[in-house]
C-alpha positions as YAML, in Angstrom:
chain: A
units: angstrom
residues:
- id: 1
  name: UNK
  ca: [0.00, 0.00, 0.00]
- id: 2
  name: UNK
  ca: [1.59, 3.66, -0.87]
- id: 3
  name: UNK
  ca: [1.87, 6.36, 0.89]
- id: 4
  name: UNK
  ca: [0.24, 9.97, 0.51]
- id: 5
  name: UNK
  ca: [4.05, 11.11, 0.47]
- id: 6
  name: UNK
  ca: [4.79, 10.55, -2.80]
- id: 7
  name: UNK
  ca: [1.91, 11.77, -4.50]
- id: 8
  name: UNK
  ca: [2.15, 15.06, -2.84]
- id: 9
  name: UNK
  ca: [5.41, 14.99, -4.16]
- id: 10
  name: UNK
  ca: [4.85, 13.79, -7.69]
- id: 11
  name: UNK
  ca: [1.70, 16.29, -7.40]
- id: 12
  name: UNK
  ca: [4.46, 19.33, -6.66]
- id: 13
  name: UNK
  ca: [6.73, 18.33, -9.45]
- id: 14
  name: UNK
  ca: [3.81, 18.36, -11.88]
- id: 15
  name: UNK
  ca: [2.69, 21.56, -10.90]
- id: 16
  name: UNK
  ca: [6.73, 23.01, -11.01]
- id: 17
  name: UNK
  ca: [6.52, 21.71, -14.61]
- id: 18
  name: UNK
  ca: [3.58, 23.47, -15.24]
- id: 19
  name: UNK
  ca: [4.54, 26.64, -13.84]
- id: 20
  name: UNK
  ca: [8.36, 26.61, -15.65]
- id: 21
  name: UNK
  ca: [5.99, 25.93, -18.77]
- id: 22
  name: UNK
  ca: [4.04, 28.93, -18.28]
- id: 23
  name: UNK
  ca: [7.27, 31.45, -17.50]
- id: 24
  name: UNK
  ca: [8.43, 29.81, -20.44]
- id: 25
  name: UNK
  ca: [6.23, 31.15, -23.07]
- id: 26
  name: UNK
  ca: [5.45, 34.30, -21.24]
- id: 27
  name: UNK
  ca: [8.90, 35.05, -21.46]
- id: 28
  name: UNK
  ca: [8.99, 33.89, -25.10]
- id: 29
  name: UNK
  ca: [5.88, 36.28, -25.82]
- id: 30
  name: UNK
  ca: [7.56, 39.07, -23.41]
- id: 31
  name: UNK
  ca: [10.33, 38.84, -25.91]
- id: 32
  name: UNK
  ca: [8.69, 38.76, -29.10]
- id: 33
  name: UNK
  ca: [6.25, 41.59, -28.02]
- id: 34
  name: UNK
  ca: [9.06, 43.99, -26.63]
- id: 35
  name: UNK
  ca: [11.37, 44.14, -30.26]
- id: 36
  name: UNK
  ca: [9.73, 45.41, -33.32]
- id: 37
  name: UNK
  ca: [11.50, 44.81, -36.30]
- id: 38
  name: UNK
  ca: [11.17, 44.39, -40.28]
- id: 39
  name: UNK
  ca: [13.61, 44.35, -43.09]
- id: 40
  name: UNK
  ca: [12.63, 44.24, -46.67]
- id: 41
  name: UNK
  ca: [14.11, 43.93, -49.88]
- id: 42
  name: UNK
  ca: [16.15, 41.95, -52.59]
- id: 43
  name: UNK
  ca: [19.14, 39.59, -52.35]
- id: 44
  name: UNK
  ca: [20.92, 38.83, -55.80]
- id: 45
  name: UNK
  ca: [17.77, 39.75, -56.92]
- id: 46
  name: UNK
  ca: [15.37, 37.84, -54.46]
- id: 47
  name: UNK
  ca: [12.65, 39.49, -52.70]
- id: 48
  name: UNK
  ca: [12.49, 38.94, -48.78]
- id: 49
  name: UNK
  ca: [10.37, 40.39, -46.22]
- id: 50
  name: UNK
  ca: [10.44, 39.25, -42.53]
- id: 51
  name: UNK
  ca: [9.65, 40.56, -39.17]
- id: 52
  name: UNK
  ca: [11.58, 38.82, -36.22]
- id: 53
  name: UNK
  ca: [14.31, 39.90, -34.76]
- id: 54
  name: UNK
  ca: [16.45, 39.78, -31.76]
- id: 55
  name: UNK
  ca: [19.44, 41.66, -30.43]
- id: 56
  name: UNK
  ca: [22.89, 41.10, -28.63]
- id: 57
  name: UNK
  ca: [25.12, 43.31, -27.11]
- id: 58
  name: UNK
  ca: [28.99, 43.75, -26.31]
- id: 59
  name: UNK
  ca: [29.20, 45.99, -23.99]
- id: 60
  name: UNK
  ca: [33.05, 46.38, -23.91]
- id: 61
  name: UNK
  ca: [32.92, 47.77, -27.54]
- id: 62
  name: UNK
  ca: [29.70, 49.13, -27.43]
- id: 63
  name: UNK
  ca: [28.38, 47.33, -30.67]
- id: 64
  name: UNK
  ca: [25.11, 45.80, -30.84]
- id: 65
  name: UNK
  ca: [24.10, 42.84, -33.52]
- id: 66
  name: UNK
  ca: [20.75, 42.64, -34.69]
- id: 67
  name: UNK
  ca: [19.17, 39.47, -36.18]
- id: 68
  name: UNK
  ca: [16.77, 39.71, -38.65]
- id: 69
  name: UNK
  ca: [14.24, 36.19, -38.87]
- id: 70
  name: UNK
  ca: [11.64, 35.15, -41.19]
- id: 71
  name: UNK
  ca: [10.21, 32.99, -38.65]
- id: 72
  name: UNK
  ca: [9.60, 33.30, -34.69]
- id: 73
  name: UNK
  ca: [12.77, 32.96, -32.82]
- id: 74
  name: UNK
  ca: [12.15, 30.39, -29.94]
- id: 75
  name: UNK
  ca: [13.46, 30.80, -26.75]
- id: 76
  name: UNK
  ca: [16.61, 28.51, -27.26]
- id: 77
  name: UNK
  ca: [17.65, 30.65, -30.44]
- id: 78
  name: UNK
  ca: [17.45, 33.85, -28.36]
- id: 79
  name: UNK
  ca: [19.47, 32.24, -25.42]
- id: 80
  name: UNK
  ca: [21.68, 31.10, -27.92]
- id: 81
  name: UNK
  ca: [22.01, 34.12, -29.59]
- id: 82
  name: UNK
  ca: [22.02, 36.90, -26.89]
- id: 83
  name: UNK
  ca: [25.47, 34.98, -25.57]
- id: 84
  name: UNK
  ca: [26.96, 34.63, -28.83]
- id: 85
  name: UNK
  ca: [25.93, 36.95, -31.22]
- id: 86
  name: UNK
  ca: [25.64, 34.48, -34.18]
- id: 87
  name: UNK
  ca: [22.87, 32.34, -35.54]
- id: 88
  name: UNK
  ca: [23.34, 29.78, -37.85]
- id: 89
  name: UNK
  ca: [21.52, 30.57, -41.25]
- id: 90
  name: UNK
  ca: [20.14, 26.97, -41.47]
- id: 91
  name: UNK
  ca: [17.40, 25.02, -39.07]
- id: 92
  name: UNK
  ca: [16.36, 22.13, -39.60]
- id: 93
  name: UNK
  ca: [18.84, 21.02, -42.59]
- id: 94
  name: UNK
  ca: [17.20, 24.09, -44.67]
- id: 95
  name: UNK
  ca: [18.62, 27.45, -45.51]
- id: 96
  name: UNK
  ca: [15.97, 30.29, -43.82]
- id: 97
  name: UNK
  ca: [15.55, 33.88, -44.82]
- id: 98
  name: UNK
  ca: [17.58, 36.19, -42.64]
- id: 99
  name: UNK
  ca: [19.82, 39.05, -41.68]
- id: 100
  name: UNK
  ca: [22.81, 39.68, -39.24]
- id: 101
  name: UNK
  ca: [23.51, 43.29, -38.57]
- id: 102
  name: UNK
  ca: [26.31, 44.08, -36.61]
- id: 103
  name: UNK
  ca: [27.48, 47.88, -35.73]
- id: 104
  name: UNK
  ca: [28.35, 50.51, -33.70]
- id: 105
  name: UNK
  ca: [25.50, 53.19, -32.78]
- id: 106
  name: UNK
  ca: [27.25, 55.57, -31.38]
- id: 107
  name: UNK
  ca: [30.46, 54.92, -33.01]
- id: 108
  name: UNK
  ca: [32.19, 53.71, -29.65]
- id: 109
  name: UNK
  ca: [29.63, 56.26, -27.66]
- id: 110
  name: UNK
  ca: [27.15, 55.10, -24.78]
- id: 111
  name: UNK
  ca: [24.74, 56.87, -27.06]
- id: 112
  name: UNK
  ca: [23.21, 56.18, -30.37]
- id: 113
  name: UNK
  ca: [23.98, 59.28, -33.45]
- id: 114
  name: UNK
  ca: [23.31, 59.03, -37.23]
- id: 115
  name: UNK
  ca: [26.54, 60.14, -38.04]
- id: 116
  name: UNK
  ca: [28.40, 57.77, -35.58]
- id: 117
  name: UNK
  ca: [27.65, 54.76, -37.76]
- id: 118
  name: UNK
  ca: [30.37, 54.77, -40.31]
- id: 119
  name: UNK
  ca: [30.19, 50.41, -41.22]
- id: 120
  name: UNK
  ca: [28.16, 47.55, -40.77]
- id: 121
  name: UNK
  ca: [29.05, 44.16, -40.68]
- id: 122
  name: UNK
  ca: [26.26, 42.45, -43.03]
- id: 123
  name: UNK
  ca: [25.12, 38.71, -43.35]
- id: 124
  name: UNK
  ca: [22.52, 37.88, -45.44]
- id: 125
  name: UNK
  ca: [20.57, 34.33, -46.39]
- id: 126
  name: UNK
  ca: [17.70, 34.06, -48.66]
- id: 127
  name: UNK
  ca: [15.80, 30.55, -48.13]
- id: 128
  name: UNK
  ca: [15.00, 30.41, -51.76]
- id: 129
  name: UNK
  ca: [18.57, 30.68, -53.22]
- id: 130
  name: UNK
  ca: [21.55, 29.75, -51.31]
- id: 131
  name: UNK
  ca: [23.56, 31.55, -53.79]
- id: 132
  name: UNK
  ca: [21.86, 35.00, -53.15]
- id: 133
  name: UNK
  ca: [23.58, 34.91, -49.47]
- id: 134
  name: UNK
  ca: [26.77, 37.36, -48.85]
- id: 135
  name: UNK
  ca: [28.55, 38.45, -46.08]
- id: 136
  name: UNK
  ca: [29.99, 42.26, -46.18]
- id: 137
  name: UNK
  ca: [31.22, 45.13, -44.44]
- id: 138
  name: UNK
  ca: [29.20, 48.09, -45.61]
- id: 139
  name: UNK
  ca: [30.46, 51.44, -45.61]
- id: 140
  name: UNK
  ca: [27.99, 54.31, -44.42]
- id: 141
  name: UNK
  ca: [27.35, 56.80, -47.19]
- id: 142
  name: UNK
  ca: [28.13, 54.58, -50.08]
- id: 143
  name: UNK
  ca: [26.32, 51.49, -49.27]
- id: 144
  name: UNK
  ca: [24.10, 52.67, -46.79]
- id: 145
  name: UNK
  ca: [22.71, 55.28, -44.88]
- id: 146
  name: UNK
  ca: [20.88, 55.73, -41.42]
- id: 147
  name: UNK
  ca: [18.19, 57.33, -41.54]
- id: 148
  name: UNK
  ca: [17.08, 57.67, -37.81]
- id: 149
  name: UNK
  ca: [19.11, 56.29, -34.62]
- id: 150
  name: UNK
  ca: [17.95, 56.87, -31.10]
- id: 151
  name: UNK
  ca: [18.64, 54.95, -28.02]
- id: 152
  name: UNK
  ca: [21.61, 54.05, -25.23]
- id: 153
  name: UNK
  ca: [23.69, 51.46, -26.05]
- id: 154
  name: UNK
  ca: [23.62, 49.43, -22.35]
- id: 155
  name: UNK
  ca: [22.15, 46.07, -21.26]
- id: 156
  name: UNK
  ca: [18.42, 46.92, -20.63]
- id: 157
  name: UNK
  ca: [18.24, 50.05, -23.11]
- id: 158
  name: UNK
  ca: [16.33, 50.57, -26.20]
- id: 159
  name: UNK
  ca: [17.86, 51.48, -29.41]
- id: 160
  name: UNK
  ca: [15.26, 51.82, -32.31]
- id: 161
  name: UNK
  ca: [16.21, 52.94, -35.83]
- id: 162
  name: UNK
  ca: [16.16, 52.62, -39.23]
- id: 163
  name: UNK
  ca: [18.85, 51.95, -41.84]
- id: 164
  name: UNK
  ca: [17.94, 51.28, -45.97]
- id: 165
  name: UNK
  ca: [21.15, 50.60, -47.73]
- id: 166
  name: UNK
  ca: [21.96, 48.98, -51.57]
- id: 167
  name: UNK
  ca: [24.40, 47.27, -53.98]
- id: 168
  name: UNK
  ca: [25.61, 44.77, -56.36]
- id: 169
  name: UNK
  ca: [27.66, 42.13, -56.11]
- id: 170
  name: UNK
  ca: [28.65, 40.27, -59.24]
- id: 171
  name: UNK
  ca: [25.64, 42.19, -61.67]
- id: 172
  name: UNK
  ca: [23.49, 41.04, -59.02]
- id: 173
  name: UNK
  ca: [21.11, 43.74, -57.18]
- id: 174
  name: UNK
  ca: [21.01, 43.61, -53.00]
- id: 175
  name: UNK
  ca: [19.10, 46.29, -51.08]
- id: 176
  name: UNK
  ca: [17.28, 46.57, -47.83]
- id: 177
  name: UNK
  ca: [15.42, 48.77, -45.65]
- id: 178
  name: UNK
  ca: [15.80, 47.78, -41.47]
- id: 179
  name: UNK
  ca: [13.41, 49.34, -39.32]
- id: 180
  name: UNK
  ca: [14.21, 48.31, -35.86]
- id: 181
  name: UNK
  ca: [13.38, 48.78, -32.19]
- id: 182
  name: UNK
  ca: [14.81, 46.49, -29.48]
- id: 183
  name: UNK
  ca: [15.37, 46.09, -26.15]
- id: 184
  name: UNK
  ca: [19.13, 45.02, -25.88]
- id: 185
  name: UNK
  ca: [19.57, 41.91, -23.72]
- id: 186
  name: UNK
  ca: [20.88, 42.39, -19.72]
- id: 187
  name: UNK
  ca: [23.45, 39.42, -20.52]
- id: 188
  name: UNK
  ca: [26.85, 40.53, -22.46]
- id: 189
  name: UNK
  ca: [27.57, 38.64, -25.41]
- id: 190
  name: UNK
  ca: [30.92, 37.23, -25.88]
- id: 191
  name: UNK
  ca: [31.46, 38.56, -29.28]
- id: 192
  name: UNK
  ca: [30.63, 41.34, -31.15]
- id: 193
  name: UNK
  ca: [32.20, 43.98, -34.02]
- id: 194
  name: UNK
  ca: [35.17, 46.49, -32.56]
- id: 195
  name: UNK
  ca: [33.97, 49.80, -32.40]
- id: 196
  name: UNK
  ca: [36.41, 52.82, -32.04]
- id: 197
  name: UNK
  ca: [37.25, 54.32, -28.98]
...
């Protein structure tokens, strides 16, 4: 004959399990409700259009990467992402549309500037085409331009903006328009673009 013990006990777990569940996708819906992101436009001549994103920060440099999805990023991939600043352009064995923006907002400065911004480290992936992907650095002026920056960079802040930038790469056409505004993570990531000093 049991006990009453281990019922309570297996009752407790169940309801832990429940409750982690819960925080779970609250915090999953926290996160997807707090940034507000799109970025259109045309890789090697591919359209794209997608509205996820998340954000990392290194806070020694002051450089923040942005990531760009075409489909909701889960918990994991945000984990994953907010320590490393990297996320791998394939899930699942299949290319995805998607964007890595790395810079500097305030140019090495605690506080985002339009003119601060003078390059952008730029990976992009286009599920339809695995050749339309490239990986650049961008220089402000001739490949892009900001056109609206505000925000701290700091764990916790908000930086929202908007950045539209274009050009070619072997004959073939890229150009995008990032609209943008995130709450950077309170967790440093452990890499990140140099920014001056």
């Amino acid at each position: 004959m049991h006990k009453p013990v281990p019922i309570v006990v297996a009752q407790r777990r169940w309801l832990g399990s429940i409750l982690a569940m819960g925080s779970l996708l609250a915090f999953a819906a926290t996160a997807g409700a707090q940034n507000k992101c799109s970025a259109t436009g045309v890789m090697a001549g591919e359209r794209f259009a997608v509205s996820n994103c998340a954000a990392a920060i290194f806070t020694d440099q002051r450089s923040v990467t942005i990531w760009f999805n075409e489909s909701p990023i889960t918990p994991q991939e945000l984990e994953a992402f907010q320590a490393s600043a990297y996320a791998d352009s394939a899930k699942g064995g299949k290319e995805r549309t998607m964007l890595l923006v790395a810079f500097c907002p305030g140019g090495g400065q605690a506080t985002a500037a339009v003119g601060a911004i003078k390059s952008i480290d730029l990976g992009l992936t286009h599920a339809k085409s695995a050749m339309a992907g490239a990986q650049w650095v961008v220089e402000a002026t001739k490949d892009f331009k900001v056109e609206s920056i505000s925000g701290d960079v700091k764990p916790g802040a908000r930086l929202a903006g908007r950045i539209t930038g274009r050009r070619s790469s072997d004959g073939r056409p890229y150009a995008w328009d990032l609209t943008f505004d995130v709450t950077l993570p309170t967790k440093e990531a452990a890499a990140g673009v140099a920014c001056p000093s």
